Each structure stands twice: as structure tokens, then as C-alpha cells.
PDB file of C-alpha atoms in Angstrom:
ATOM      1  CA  UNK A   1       8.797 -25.278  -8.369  1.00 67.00           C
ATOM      2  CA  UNK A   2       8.613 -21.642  -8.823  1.00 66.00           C
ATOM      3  CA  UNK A   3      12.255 -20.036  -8.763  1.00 90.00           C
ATOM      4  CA  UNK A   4      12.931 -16.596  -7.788  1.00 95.00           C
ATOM      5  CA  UNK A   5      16.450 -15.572  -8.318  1.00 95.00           C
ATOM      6  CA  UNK A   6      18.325 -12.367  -6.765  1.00 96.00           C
ATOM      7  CA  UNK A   7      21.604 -11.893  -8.955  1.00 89.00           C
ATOM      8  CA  UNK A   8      23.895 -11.145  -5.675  1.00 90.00           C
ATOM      9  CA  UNK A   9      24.023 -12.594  -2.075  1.00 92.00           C
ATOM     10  CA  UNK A  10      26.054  -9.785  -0.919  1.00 95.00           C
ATOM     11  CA  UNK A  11      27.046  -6.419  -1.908  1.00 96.00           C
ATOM     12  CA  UNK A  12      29.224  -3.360  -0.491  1.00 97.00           C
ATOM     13  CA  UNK A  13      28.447   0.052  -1.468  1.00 97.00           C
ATOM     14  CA  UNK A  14      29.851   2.971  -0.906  1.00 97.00           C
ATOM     15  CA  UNK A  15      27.585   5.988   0.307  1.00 98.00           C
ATOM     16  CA  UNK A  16      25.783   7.829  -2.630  1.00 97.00           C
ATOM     17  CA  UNK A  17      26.681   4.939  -5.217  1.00 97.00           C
ATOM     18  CA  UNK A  18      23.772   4.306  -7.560  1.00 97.00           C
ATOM     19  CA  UNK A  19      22.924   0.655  -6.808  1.00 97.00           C
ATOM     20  CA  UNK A  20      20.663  -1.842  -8.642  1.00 97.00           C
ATOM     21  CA  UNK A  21      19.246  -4.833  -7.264  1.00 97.00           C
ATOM     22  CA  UNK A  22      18.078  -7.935  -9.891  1.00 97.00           C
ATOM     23  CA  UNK A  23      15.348  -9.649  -9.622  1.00 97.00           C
ATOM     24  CA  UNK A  24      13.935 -12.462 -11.506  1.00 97.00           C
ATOM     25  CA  UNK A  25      11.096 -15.528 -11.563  1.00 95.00           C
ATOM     26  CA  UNK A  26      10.840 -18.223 -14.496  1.00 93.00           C
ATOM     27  CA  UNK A  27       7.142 -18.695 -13.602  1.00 88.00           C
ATOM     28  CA  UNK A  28       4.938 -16.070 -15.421  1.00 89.00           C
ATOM     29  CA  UNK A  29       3.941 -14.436 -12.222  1.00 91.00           C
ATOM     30  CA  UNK A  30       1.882 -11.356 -12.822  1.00 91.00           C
ATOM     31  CA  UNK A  31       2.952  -9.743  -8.847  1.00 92.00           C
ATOM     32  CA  UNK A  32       6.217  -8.693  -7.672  1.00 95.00           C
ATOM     33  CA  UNK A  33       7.464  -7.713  -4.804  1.00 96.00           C
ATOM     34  CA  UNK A  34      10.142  -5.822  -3.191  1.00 97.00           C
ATOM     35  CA  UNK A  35      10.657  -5.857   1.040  1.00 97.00           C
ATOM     36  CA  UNK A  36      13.720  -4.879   3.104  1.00 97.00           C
ATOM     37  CA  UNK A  37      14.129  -7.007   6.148  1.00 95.00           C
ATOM     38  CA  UNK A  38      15.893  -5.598   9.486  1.00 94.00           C
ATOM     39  CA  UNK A  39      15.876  -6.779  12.940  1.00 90.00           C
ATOM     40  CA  UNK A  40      12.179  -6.138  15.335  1.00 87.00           C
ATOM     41  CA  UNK A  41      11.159  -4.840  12.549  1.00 90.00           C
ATOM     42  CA  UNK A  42      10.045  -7.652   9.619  1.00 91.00           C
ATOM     43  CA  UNK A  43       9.561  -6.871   6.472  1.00 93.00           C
ATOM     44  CA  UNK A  44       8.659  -3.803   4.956  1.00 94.00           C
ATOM     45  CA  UNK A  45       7.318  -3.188   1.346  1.00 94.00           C
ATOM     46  CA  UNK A  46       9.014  -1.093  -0.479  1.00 97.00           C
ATOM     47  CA  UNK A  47       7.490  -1.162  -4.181  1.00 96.00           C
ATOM     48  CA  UNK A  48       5.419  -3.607  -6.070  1.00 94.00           C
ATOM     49  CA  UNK A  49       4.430  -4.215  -9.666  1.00 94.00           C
ATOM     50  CA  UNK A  50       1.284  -5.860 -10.473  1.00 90.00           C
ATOM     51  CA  UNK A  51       2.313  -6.279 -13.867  1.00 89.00           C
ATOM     52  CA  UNK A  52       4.854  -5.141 -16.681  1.00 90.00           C
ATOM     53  CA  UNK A  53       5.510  -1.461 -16.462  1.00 90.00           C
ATOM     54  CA  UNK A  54       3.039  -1.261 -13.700  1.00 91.00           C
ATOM     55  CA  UNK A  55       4.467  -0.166 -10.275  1.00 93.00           C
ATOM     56  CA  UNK A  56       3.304   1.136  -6.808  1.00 93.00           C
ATOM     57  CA  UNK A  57       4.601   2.764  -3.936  1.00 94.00           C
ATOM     58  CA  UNK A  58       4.719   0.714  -1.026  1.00 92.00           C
ATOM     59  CA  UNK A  59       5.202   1.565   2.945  1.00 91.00           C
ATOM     60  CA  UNK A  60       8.633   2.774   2.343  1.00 95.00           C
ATOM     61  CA  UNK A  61       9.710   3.911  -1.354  1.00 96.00           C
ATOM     62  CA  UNK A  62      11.635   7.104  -0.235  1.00 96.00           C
ATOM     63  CA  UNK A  63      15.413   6.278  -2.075  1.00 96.00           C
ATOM     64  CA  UNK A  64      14.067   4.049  -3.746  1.00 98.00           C
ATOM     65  CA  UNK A  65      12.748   3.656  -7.515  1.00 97.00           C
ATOM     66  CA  UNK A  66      11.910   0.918  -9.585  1.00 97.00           C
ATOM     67  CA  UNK A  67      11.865  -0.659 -13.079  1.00 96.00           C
ATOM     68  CA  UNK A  68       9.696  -3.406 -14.387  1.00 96.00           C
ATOM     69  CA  UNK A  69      10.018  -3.609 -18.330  1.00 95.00           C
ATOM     70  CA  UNK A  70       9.758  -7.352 -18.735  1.00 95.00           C
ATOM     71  CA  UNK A  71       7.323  -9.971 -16.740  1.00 94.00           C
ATOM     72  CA  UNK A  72      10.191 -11.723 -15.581  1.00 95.00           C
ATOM     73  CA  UNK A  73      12.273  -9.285 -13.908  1.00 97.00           C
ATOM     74  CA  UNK A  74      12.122  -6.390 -11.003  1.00 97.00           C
ATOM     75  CA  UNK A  75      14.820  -4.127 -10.720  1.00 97.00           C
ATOM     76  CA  UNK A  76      15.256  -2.079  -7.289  1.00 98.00           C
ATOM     77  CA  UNK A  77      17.427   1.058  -7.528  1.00 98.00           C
ATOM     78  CA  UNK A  78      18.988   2.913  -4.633  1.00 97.00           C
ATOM     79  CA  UNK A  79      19.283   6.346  -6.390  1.00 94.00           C
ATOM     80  CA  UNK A  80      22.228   7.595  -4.063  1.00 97.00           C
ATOM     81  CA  UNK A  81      23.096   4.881  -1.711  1.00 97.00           C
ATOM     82  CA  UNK A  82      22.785   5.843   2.191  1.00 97.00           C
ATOM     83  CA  UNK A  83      24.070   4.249   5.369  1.00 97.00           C
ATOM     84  CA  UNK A  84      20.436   3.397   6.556  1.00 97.00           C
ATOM     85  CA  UNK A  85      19.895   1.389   3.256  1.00 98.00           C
ATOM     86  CA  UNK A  86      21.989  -1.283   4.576  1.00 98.00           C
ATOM     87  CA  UNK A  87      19.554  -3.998   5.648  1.00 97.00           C
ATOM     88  CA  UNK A  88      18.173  -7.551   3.716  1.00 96.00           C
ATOM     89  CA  UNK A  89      16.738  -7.087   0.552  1.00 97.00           C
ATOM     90  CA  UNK A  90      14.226  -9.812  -0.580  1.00 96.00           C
ATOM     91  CA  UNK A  91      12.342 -10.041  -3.506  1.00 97.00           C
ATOM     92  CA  UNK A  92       8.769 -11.977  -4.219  1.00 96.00           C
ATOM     93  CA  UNK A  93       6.757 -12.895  -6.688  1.00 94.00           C
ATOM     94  CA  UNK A  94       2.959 -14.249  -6.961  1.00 91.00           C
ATOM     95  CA  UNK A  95       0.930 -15.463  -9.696  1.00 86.00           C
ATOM     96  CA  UNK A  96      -2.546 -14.169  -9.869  1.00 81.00           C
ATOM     97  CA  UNK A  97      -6.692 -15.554 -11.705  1.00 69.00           C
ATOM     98  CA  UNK A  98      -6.287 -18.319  -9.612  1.00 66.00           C
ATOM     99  CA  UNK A  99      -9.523 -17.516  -7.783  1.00 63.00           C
ATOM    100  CA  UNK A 100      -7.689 -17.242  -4.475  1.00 71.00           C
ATOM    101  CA  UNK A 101      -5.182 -15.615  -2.756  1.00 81.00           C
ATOM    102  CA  UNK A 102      -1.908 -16.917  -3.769  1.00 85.00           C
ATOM    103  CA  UNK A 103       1.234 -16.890  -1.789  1.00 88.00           C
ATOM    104  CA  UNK A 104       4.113 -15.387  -2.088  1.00 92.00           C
ATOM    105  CA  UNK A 105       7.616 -16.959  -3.382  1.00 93.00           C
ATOM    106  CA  UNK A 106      10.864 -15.498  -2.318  1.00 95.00           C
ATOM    107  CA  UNK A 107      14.255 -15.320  -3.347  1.00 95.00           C
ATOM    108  CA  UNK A 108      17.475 -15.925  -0.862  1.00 94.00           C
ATOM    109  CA  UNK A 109      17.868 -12.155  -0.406  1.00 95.00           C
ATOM    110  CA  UNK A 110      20.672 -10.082  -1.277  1.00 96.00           C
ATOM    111  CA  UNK A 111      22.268  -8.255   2.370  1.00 96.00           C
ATOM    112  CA  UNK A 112      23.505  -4.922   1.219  1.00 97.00           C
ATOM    113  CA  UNK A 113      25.779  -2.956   3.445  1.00 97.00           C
ATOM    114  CA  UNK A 114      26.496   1.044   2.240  1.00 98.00           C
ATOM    115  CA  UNK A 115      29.988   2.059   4.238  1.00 97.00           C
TER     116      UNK A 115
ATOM    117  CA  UNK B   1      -5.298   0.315  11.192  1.00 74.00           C
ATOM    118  CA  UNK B   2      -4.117  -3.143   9.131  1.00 82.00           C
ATOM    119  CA  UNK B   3      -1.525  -4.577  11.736  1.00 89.00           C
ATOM    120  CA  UNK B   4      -0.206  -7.991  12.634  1.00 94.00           C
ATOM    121  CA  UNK B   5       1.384  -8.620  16.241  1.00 95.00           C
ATOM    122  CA  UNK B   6       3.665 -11.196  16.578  1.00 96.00           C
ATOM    123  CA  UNK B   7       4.223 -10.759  20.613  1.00 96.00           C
ATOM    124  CA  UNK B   8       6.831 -12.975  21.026  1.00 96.00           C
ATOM    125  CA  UNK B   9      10.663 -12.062  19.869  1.00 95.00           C
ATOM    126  CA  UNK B  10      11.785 -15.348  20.839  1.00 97.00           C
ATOM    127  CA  UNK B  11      10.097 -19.046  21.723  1.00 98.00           C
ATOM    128  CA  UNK B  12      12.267 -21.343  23.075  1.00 98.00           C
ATOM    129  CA  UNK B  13      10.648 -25.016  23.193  1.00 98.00           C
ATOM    130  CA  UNK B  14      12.511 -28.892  24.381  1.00 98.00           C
ATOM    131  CA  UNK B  15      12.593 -31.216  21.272  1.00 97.00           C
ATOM    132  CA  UNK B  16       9.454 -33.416  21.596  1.00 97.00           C
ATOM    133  CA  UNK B  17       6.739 -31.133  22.926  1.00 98.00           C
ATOM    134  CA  UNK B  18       4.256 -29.075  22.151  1.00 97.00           C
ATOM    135  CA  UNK B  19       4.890 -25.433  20.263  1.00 97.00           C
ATOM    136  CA  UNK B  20       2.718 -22.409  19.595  1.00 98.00           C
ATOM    137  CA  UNK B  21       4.070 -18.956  17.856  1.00 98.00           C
ATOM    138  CA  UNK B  22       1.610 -16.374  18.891  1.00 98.00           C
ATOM    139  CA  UNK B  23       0.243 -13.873  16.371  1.00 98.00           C
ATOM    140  CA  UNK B  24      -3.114 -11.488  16.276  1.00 97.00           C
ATOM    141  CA  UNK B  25      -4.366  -9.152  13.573  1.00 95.00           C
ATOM    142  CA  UNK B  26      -6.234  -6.239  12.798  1.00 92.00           C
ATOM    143  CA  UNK B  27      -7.675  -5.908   9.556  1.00 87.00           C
ATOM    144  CA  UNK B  28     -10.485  -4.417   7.262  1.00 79.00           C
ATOM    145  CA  UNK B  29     -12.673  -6.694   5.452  1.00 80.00           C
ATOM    146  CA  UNK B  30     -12.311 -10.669   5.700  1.00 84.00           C
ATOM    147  CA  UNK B  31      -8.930 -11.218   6.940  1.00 89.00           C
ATOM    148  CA  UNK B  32      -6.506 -13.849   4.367  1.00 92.00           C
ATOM    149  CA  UNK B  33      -3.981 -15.028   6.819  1.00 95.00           C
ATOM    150  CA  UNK B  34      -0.081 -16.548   6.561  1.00 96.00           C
ATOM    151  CA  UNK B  35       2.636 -18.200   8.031  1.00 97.00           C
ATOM    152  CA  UNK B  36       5.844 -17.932   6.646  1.00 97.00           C
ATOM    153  CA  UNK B  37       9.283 -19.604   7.532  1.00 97.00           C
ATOM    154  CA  UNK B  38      12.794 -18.389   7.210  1.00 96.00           C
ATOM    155  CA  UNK B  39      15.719 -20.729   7.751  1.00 92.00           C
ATOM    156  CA  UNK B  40      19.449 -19.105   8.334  1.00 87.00           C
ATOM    157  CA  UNK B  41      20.799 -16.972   5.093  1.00 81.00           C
ATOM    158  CA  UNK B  42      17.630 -17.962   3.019  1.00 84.00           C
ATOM    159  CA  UNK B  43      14.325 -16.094   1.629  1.00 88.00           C
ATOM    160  CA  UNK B  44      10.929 -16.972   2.945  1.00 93.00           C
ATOM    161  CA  UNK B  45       9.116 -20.257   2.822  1.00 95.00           C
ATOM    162  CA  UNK B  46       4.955 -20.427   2.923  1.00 95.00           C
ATOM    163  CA  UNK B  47       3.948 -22.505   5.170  1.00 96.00           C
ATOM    164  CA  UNK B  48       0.283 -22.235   5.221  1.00 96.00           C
ATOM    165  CA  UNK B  49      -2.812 -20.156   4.963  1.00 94.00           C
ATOM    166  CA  UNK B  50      -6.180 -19.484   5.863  1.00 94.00           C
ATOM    167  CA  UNK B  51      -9.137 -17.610   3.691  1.00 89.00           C
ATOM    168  CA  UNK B  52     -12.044 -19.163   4.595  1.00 84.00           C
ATOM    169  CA  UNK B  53     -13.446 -22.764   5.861  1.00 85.00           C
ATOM    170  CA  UNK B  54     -12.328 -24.635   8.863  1.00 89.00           C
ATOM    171  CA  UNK B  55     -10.526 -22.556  11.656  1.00 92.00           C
ATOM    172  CA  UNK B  56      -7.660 -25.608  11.907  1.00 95.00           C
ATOM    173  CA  UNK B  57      -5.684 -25.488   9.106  1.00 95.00           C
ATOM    174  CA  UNK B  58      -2.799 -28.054   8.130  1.00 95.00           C
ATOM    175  CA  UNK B  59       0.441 -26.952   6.500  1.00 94.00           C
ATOM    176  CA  UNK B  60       3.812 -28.020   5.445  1.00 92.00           C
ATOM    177  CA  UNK B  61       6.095 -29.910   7.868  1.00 92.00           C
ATOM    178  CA  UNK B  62       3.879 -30.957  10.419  1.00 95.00           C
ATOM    179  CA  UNK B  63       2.830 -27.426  10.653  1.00 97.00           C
ATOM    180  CA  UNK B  64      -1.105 -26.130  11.599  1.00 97.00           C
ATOM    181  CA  UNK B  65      -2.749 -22.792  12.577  1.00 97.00           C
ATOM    182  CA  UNK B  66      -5.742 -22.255  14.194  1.00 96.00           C
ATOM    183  CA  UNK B  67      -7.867 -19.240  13.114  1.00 95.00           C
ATOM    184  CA  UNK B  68     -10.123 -17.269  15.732  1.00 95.00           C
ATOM    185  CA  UNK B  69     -12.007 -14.910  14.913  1.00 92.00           C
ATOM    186  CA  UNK B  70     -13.206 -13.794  18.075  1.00 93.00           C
ATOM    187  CA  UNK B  71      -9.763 -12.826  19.551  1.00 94.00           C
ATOM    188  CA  UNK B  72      -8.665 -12.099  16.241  1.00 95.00           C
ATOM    189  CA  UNK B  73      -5.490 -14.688  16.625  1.00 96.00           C
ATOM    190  CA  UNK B  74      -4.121 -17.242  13.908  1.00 97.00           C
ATOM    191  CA  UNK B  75      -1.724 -18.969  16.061  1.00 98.00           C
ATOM    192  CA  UNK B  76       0.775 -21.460  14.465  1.00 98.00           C
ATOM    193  CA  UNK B  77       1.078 -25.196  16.400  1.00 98.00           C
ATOM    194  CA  UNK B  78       2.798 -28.097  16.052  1.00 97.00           C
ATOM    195  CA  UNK B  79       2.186 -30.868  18.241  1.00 97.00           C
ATOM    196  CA  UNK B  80       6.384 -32.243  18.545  1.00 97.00           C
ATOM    197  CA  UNK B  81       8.435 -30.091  18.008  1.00 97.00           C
ATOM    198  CA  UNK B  82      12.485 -31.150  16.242  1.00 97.00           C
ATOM    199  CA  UNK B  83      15.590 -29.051  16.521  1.00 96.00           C
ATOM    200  CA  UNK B  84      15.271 -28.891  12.878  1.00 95.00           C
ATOM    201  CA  UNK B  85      12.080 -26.269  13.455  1.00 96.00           C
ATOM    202  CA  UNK B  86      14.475 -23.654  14.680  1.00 96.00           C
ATOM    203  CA  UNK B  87      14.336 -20.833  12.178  1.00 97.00           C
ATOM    204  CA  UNK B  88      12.354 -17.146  12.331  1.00 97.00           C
ATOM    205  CA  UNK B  89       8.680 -17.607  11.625  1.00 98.00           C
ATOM    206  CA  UNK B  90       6.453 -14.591  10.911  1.00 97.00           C
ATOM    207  CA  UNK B  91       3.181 -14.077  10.203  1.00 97.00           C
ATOM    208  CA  UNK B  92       0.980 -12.156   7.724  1.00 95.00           C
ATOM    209  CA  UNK B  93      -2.001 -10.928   6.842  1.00 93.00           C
ATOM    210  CA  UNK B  94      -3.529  -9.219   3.389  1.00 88.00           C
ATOM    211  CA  UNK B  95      -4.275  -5.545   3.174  1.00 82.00           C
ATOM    212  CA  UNK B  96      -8.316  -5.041   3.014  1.00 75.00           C
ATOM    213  CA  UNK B  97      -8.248  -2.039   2.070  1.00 74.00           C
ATOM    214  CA  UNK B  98      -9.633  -0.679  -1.083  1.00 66.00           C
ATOM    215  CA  UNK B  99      -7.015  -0.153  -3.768  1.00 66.00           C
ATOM    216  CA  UNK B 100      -4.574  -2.420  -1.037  1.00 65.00           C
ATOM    217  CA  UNK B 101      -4.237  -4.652  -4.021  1.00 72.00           C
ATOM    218  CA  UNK B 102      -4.277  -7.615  -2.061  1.00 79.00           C
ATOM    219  CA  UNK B 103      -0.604  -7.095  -0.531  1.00 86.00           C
ATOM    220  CA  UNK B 104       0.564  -8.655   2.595  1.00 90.00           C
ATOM    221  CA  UNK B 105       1.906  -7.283   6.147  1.00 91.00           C
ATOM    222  CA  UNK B 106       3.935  -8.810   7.874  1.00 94.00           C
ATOM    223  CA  UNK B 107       4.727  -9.166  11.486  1.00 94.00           C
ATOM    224  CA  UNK B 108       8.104  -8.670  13.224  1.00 95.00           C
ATOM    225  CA  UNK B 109       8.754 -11.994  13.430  1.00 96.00           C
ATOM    226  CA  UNK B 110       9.399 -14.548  16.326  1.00 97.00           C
ATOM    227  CA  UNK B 111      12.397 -16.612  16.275  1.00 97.00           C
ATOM    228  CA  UNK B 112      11.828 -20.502  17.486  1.00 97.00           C
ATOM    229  CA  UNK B 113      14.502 -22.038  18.851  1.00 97.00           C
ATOM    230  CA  UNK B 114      14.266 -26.134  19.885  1.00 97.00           C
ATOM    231  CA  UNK B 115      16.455 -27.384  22.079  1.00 96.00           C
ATOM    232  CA  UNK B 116      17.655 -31.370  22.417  1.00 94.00           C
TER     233      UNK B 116
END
């Protein structure tokens, strides 16, 4: 089974820390993910990386920057950490050439709350 | 506009019959469609899809979807439903566009709760 790993469950941050969220899958996938979760409204893309080094804006990337320097891992960085930051975060990951569309594979989410 | 409508917050269904979680789409191109399933304090599950070929398609858990094309709906059914269903399912569907790089939008969500 495909494993996709966030390093924390839960974090506290104070307002206009620098935070970094870990993300990483142990099955070669070429696409990953990043989505914030909050109530009514699903889940929102914030950046995705196609592959290493590659990286795209998603529907909501403002405060929010990425790094992808290894296949295995996708980093999320709150530049300056804001009270409306605090929501789900959940990271995905999907392997590609298969011919179809292939679906997505989540971590558990990490819940961030900025005081 | 590439949209998915989930129009239910919450479903509430008696252990043993029948459930259905609305959802409708608008999309460019063909549309790829999902189900997803999200239990308390855990990521999201796949449950099933639909890209092309029959309109009824089967998933995990007892779980199937019917596509229609017509009213532009990909509701998800199951034909008993067990407490052990009650978790927030939502629904997706993958961005036509050009350069949309096959990503996926997701609908608010619609929380099932089974009761005994």
C-alpha cells in the first residue's frame, strides 16, 4: 500500500512564526499535492508539484511557498504564520504513465492552529 | 466554470436501508469523476471512480456511483447502509482545462451519519 506520511498531527504556532509542514510518500509518485481543509468549505489546493523541483500555484498559494528537491518529499512553508492559516493541512500524492487517471493518496493531516 | 456541488451538508440514514450522497458537476472536456471518504482524525480514502464505460460503477465497501450525464450528477449509493458508514464523504472531479494538469476539485463535502 502506498504510504503518505505528514511528520506532525498537531502543531501550535505563534502568529508570524515561519512554519514548515513535511511531507513524504515511499511510492515513487511523480504528483504531489498540498490542500487545506476547513469546514463548508472542502478542500482547497494550495500548491502542487508534478515532479522534482517542479511546482505550481494552486487556488490558494498566497502565504504560502513550497519546496520539492527530492521525489519523495513536499515541504509546505507558511512564510509568516497568520491566524487564518489555522485550518487541516493534508497532503497527497499520485503516481502518473499509467494510462489513466490515478487517484489520489492522502496522509492523516497535520491541524495547525496559529494563536 | 469547473465546479462540483455536493448539496447536502448532512445525510442522516437508519442502519439497514438505502443511502444516496448527492453530488453534480460542471466541467470542461470529458468529466473523470471521484468519491472520496474521510473517517474521524484521518486523511482521505478513494473510494471509487468513473472515466469512461458503464454509468454504474462499483467501489470499495459496498460502495457504487452512478454517472449521468444528462443531469450532470455522479451520485454515490449503497444499497444497506451500517453505522460503520458514518464519516464525511466528498466528491471530485478533474480540472479539463488546458494546462489544469489533470488536478482534482473537490466538493464541500456531506457528512453521513447512520443511525442503529
Amino acid at each position: 500500500d502506498v504510504k503518505v506520511t505528514q511528520s506532525s498531527r498537531y502543531l501550535v504556532k505563534r502568529t508570524g512564526e515561519k512554519v514548515f509542514l513535511e511531507c513524504v510518500q515511499d511510492m515513487d509518485h511523480e504528483n504531489m499535492f498540498w490542500y487545506r481543509q476547513d469546514p463548508g468549505l472542502g478542500l482547497r489546493l494550495i500548491y502542487f508539484s508534478y515532479d522534482v523541483k517542479m511546482k505550481e500555484k494552486g487556488d490558494i498559494p498566497e502565504g504560502y511557498s513550497v519546496s520539492r528537491e527530492k521525489k519523495e518529499r513536499f515541504s509546505l512553508i507558511l512564510e509568516s504564520a497568520s491566524t487564518n492559516q489555522t485550518s487541516m493541512y493534508l497532503c497527497a500524492s499520485r503516481l502518473t504513465g499509467t494510462g489513466e487517471l490515478s487517484p489520489l493518496h492522502f496522509g492523516n493531516g497535520t491541524r495547525l492552529t496559529v494563536t | 466554470a469547473q465546479s462540483v456541488a455536493q448539496p447536502e451538508d448532512q445525510v442522516n440514514v437508519a442502519e439497514g436501508n438505502p443511502l444516496t450522497v448527492k453530488c453534480t458537476y460542471s466541467v470542461s472536456g470529458n468529466p473523470y469523476l471521484f468519491w472520496y471518504v474521510q473517517y474521524p482524525n484521518r486523511g482521505l480514502q478513494f473510494l471509487l471512480k468513473y472515466i469512461t464505460g458503464d454509468n454504474l460503477v462499483k467501489g470499495s465497501y459496498g460502495f457504487e456511483a452512478e454517472f449521468n450525464k444528462s443531469q450532470t450528477s455522479f451520485h454515490l449509493k449503497k444499497p444497506s447502509a451500517l453505522v460503520s458508514d458514518s464519516a464525511l464523504y466528498f466528491c471530485a472531479v478533474r480540472d479539463g482545462r488546458s494546462g489544469g494538469y489533470n488536478k482534482l476539485i473537490f466538493g464541500a463535502g456531506t457528512r453521513l451519519a447512520v443511525h442503529p
